[in-house]
Short mmCIF file of C-alpha atoms in Angstrom, two decimals:
data_model
loop_
_atom_site.label_atom_id
_atom_site.label_comp_id
_atom_site.label_asym_id
_atom_site.label_seq_id
_atom_site.Cartn_x
_atom_site.Cartn_y
_atom_site.Cartn_z
CA UNK A 775 -21.61 -3.60 -34.72
CA UNK A 776 -23.65 -0.72 -36.21
CA UNK A 777 -25.74 -1.62 -39.25
CA UNK A 778 -25.03 0.59 -42.25
CA UNK A 779 -27.32 1.80 -45.01
CA UNK A 780 -26.94 0.77 -48.64
CA UNK A 781 -25.50 4.18 -49.44
CA UNK A 782 -22.90 3.94 -46.70
CA UNK A 783 -22.01 0.41 -47.83
CA UNK A 784 -21.52 1.67 -51.39
CA UNK A 785 -19.24 4.48 -50.20
CA UNK A 786 -17.17 2.02 -48.15
CA UNK A 787 -16.84 -0.30 -51.12
CA UNK A 788 -15.38 2.54 -53.21
CA UNK A 789 -12.93 3.45 -50.42
CA UNK A 790 -11.78 -0.19 -50.25
CA UNK A 791 -11.29 -0.32 -54.01
CA UNK A 792 -9.24 2.91 -53.93
CA UNK A 793 -7.20 1.54 -51.02
CA UNK A 794 -6.42 -1.62 -53.01
CA UNK A 795 -5.12 0.47 -55.94
CA UNK A 796 -3.06 2.69 -53.62
CA UNK A 797 -1.49 -0.24 -51.79
CA UNK A 798 -0.71 -2.15 -55.00
CA UNK A 799 1.07 0.94 -56.35
CA UNK A 800 2.98 1.54 -53.14
CA UNK A 801 4.20 -2.09 -52.71
CA UNK A 802 4.60 -3.20 -56.31
CA UNK A 803 8.40 -3.36 -56.07
CA UNK A 804 8.59 -5.07 -52.71
CA UNK A 805 10.58 -8.32 -52.53
CA UNK A 806 10.79 -8.67 -48.78
CA UNK A 807 7.53 -10.57 -48.14
CA UNK A 808 5.57 -7.35 -47.50
CA UNK A 809 4.11 -7.27 -50.96
CA UNK A 810 0.52 -7.07 -52.18
CA UNK A 811 -0.07 -10.77 -51.66
CA UNK A 812 0.85 -10.46 -47.99
CA UNK A 813 -1.60 -7.60 -47.71
CA UNK A 814 -4.33 -9.60 -49.42
CA UNK A 815 -3.80 -12.56 -47.10
CA UNK A 816 -3.93 -10.32 -44.04
CA UNK A 817 -7.14 -8.73 -45.41
CA UNK A 818 -8.73 -12.13 -45.87
CA UNK A 819 -7.68 -13.29 -42.43
CA UNK A 820 -8.93 -10.03 -40.88
CA UNK A 821 -12.32 -10.48 -42.46
CA UNK A 822 -12.50 -14.12 -41.36
CA UNK A 823 -11.58 -13.29 -37.75
CA UNK A 824 -13.84 -10.22 -37.71
CA UNK A 825 -16.83 -12.37 -38.73
CA UNK A 826 -16.12 -14.79 -35.89
CA UNK A 827 -15.45 -12.12 -33.25
CA UNK A 828 -18.14 -9.56 -34.22
CA UNK A 829 -15.72 -6.80 -35.23
CA UNK A 830 -16.40 -3.98 -37.68
CA UNK A 831 -15.40 -5.54 -41.02
CA UNK A 832 -14.83 -2.16 -42.82
CA UNK A 833 -12.41 -0.87 -40.20
CA UNK A 834 -10.61 -4.24 -40.18
CA UNK A 835 -10.34 -4.42 -43.96
CA UNK A 836 -9.18 -0.84 -44.42
CA UNK A 837 -6.57 -1.10 -41.68
CA UNK A 838 -5.38 -4.47 -43.05
CA UNK A 839 -4.98 -3.03 -46.52
CA UNK A 840 -2.99 0.02 -45.39
CA UNK A 841 -0.90 -1.33 -42.56
CA UNK A 842 2.35 -2.05 -44.41
CA UNK A 843 2.33 1.18 -46.41
CA UNK A 844 3.24 2.76 -43.08
CA UNK A 845 5.77 0.12 -42.02
CA UNK A 846 9.08 1.66 -40.90
CA UNK A 847 10.96 -1.08 -42.74
CA UNK A 848 9.56 0.30 -46.00
CA UNK A 849 9.85 4.04 -45.28
CA UNK A 850 12.54 6.51 -44.22
CA UNK A 851 11.02 6.42 -40.73
CA UNK A 852 7.96 5.17 -38.90
CA UNK A 853 6.51 8.69 -38.79
CA UNK A 854 7.04 9.20 -42.52
CA UNK A 855 5.05 6.01 -43.19
CA UNK A 856 2.23 7.03 -40.85
CA UNK A 857 2.04 10.53 -42.44
CA UNK A 858 1.73 8.96 -45.85
CA UNK A 859 -1.19 6.81 -44.80
CA UNK A 860 -2.92 9.58 -42.91
CA UNK A 861 -2.68 11.88 -45.91
CA UNK A 862 -4.30 9.19 -48.11
CA UNK A 863 -7.09 8.66 -45.59
CA UNK A 864 -7.85 12.37 -45.31
CA UNK A 865 -8.20 12.53 -49.09
CA UNK A 866 -10.58 9.59 -49.35
CA UNK A 867 -12.41 9.17 -46.01
CA UNK A 868 -14.75 11.85 -44.63
CA UNK A 869 -15.39 10.22 -41.24
CA UNK A 870 -12.75 11.51 -38.82
CA UNK A 871 -13.61 8.68 -36.42
CA UNK A 872 -12.69 6.08 -39.05
CA UNK A 873 -9.44 7.89 -39.83
CA UNK A 874 -8.47 8.04 -36.13
CA UNK A 875 -9.37 4.40 -35.57
CA UNK A 876 -7.45 3.10 -38.56
CA UNK A 877 -4.40 5.23 -37.77
CA UNK A 878 -4.37 4.07 -34.14
CA UNK A 879 -4.43 0.42 -35.31
CA UNK A 880 -1.61 0.95 -37.79
CA UNK A 881 0.53 2.87 -35.37
CA UNK A 882 0.21 0.18 -32.71
CA UNK A 883 0.27 -3.11 -34.58
CA UNK A 884 4.01 -3.58 -35.22
CA UNK A 885 5.71 -6.32 -33.19
CA UNK A 886 8.58 -4.02 -32.15
CA UNK A 887 10.30 -6.71 -30.13
CA UNK A 888 7.06 -7.30 -28.26
CA UNK A 889 7.23 -3.80 -26.69
CA UNK A 890 4.23 -2.09 -28.27
CA UNK A 891 1.23 -1.33 -26.02
CA UNK A 892 -1.78 -3.69 -26.33
CA UNK A 893 -4.50 -2.97 -28.86
CA UNK A 894 -7.41 -1.10 -27.31
CA UNK A 895 -10.13 -2.03 -29.80
CA UNK A 896 -11.44 -5.33 -31.07
CA UNK A 897 -10.76 -4.22 -34.64
CA UNK A 898 -7.15 -3.54 -33.78
CA UNK A 899 -6.81 -6.89 -32.16
CA UNK A 900 -8.26 -8.57 -35.23
CA UNK A 901 -5.89 -6.93 -37.69
CA UNK A 902 -2.90 -7.46 -35.47
CA UNK A 903 -3.78 -11.16 -35.15
CA UNK A 904 -4.20 -11.45 -38.92
CA UNK A 905 -0.81 -9.88 -39.58
CA UNK A 906 0.86 -12.16 -37.05
CA UNK A 907 -0.84 -15.24 -38.45
CA UNK A 908 0.74 -14.49 -41.82
CA UNK A 909 4.12 -14.68 -40.08
CA UNK A 910 3.37 -18.25 -38.97
CA UNK A 911 3.07 -21.62 -40.63
CA UNK A 912 4.19 -22.46 -44.12
CA UNK A 913 3.65 -18.92 -45.38
CA UNK A 914 5.56 -17.50 -42.41
CA UNK A 915 8.52 -19.81 -43.12
CA UNK A 916 8.54 -18.76 -46.80
CA UNK A 917 8.32 -15.06 -45.88
CA UNK A 918 11.18 -15.37 -43.36
CA UNK A 919 13.61 -16.58 -46.02
CA UNK A 920 12.21 -14.19 -48.59
CA UNK A 921 12.93 -11.29 -46.22
CA UNK A 922 16.39 -12.66 -45.33
CA UNK A 923 17.25 -13.00 -49.00
CA UNK A 924 16.20 -9.46 -49.74
CA UNK A 925 18.52 -8.18 -47.02
CA UNK A 926 21.44 -10.51 -47.77
CA UNK A 927 20.99 -12.24 -44.39
CA UNK A 928 22.58 -15.63 -43.77
CA UNK A 929 20.33 -18.69 -43.58
CA UNK A 930 21.83 -20.10 -40.33
CA UNK A 931 24.90 -19.54 -38.24
CA UNK A 932 25.10 -22.36 -35.67
CA UNK A 933 28.23 -21.13 -33.94
CA UNK A 934 27.28 -17.51 -33.37
CA UNK A 935 25.56 -16.32 -30.16
CA UNK A 936 22.90 -13.74 -31.02
CA UNK A 937 21.44 -13.48 -27.51
CA UNK A 938 22.94 -10.08 -26.84
CA UNK A 939 21.54 -8.41 -29.94
CA UNK A 940 18.49 -6.19 -29.96
CA UNK A 941 15.45 -7.17 -32.01
CA UNK A 942 16.09 -6.76 -35.74
CA UNK A 943 19.77 -6.02 -35.24
CA UNK A 944 22.10 -6.67 -38.16
CA UNK A 945 24.06 -9.90 -38.45
CA UNK A 946 21.29 -12.29 -37.38
CA UNK A 947 20.35 -15.37 -39.35
CA UNK A 948 16.96 -16.26 -40.84
CA UNK A 949 16.72 -19.24 -38.45
CA UNK A 950 17.37 -16.99 -35.45
CA UNK A 951 14.29 -14.94 -36.41
CA UNK A 952 12.12 -17.94 -35.50
CA UNK A 953 13.36 -17.67 -31.94
CA UNK A 954 13.40 -13.92 -31.52
CA UNK A 955 9.87 -13.46 -32.89
CA UNK A 956 7.95 -16.15 -34.79
CA UNK A 957 7.78 -18.83 -32.11
CA UNK A 958 6.53 -16.22 -29.63
CA UNK A 959 3.59 -15.08 -31.69
CA UNK A 960 1.29 -17.97 -30.76
CA UNK A 961 1.06 -16.70 -27.20
CA UNK A 962 0.52 -13.11 -28.24
CA UNK A 963 -2.70 -13.60 -30.20
CA UNK A 964 -5.62 -11.47 -28.99
CA UNK A 965 -8.71 -13.30 -30.22
CA UNK A 966 -9.89 -16.82 -29.51
CA UNK A 967 -10.34 -17.67 -33.16
CA UNK A 968 -6.80 -16.48 -34.06
CA UNK A 969 -5.36 -18.47 -31.14
CA UNK A 970 -6.78 -21.64 -32.63
CA UNK A 971 -5.32 -20.89 -36.01
CA UNK A 972 -1.97 -19.86 -34.54
CA UNK A 973 -1.63 -23.14 -32.64
CA UNK A 974 -1.78 -25.13 -35.88
CA UNK A 975 0.62 -22.88 -37.74
CA UNK A 976 3.04 -22.90 -34.82
CA UNK A 977 3.19 -26.72 -34.98
CA UNK A 978 4.18 -26.55 -38.65
CA UNK A 979 7.05 -24.28 -37.79
CA UNK A 980 8.28 -26.52 -35.01
CA UNK A 981 8.20 -29.50 -37.38
CA UNK A 982 10.04 -27.52 -40.01
CA UNK A 983 12.82 -26.55 -37.60
CA UNK A 984 13.26 -30.11 -36.46
CA UNK A 985 13.69 -31.26 -40.05
CA UNK A 986 15.94 -28.26 -40.85
CA UNK A 987 18.37 -29.17 -38.10
CA UNK A 988 18.38 -32.88 -39.15
CA UNK A 989 19.27 -31.91 -42.71
CA UNK A 990 21.77 -29.21 -41.59
CA UNK A 991 23.64 -31.80 -39.57
CA UNK A 992 23.26 -34.54 -42.24
CA UNK A 993 21.26 -36.49 -39.69
CA UNK A 994 18.13 -37.15 -41.64
CA UNK A 995 18.75 -40.82 -42.45
#
C-alpha cells in the first residue's frame, strides 16, 4: 500500500468527514436495517479487515461509507443510486482513480442472489466481506427482522414452499431469508480474516434457528 504524505492524509480525512455527513443525511429516515449504524459497523469492520489484509484503508473506508447510498432497495433504481454516489464523489474527490475504484466496488458488492461477478481488488473484497459480516450473527438476526418489519413481511410461514421464488421476491418470510442468503454468506467470504469472523457469526445463527423452531413448535421444555 502506497505511503501518503501528511497533506494527502489531511485531505483524505476531510473527504471522510464530508462522506459521513452526506451518508447520515441520506439514510436518516431508514428503518430497514440500512441506517447510519449499519454503515458505521461496516466501516469499522472494513478498517479492521483492511489492517489485517494490507488493503488501502482510505478506499475501504470511503466505499464502506457510501455503499448503501447507492443500494437499489433505497433508490428508484440501481443506476439512480450509483449516479447519486458518483455525483457526490466528483464534487469532493479530485483523484479519478479513487472515484473509479470506489464506484466499481459499490456497483459490484450487492449479493444479488449470489450472481454478481467476483470483486477484482483487495479493497473491494474487504468492503464486501464487511457488509456481509454485518448480515451475520446477532446483528444479522436483528437486521433481518428489522427489514421484515419495515416491509410488512411475515416472521415465519412453516407450510408455504418458497423454493420456486426468485431472490427477494415478495411473500417470503423473515426466517426464509436465512436460507436464501444469510446461511450462504460464510462460504462467500473473500479474505482469510473475514472467514474466521464469519464462522463464529454463522454458528450463532444456527443456534438461534434451532431455538426458534423449538419455541415455534412449543418444544422448548
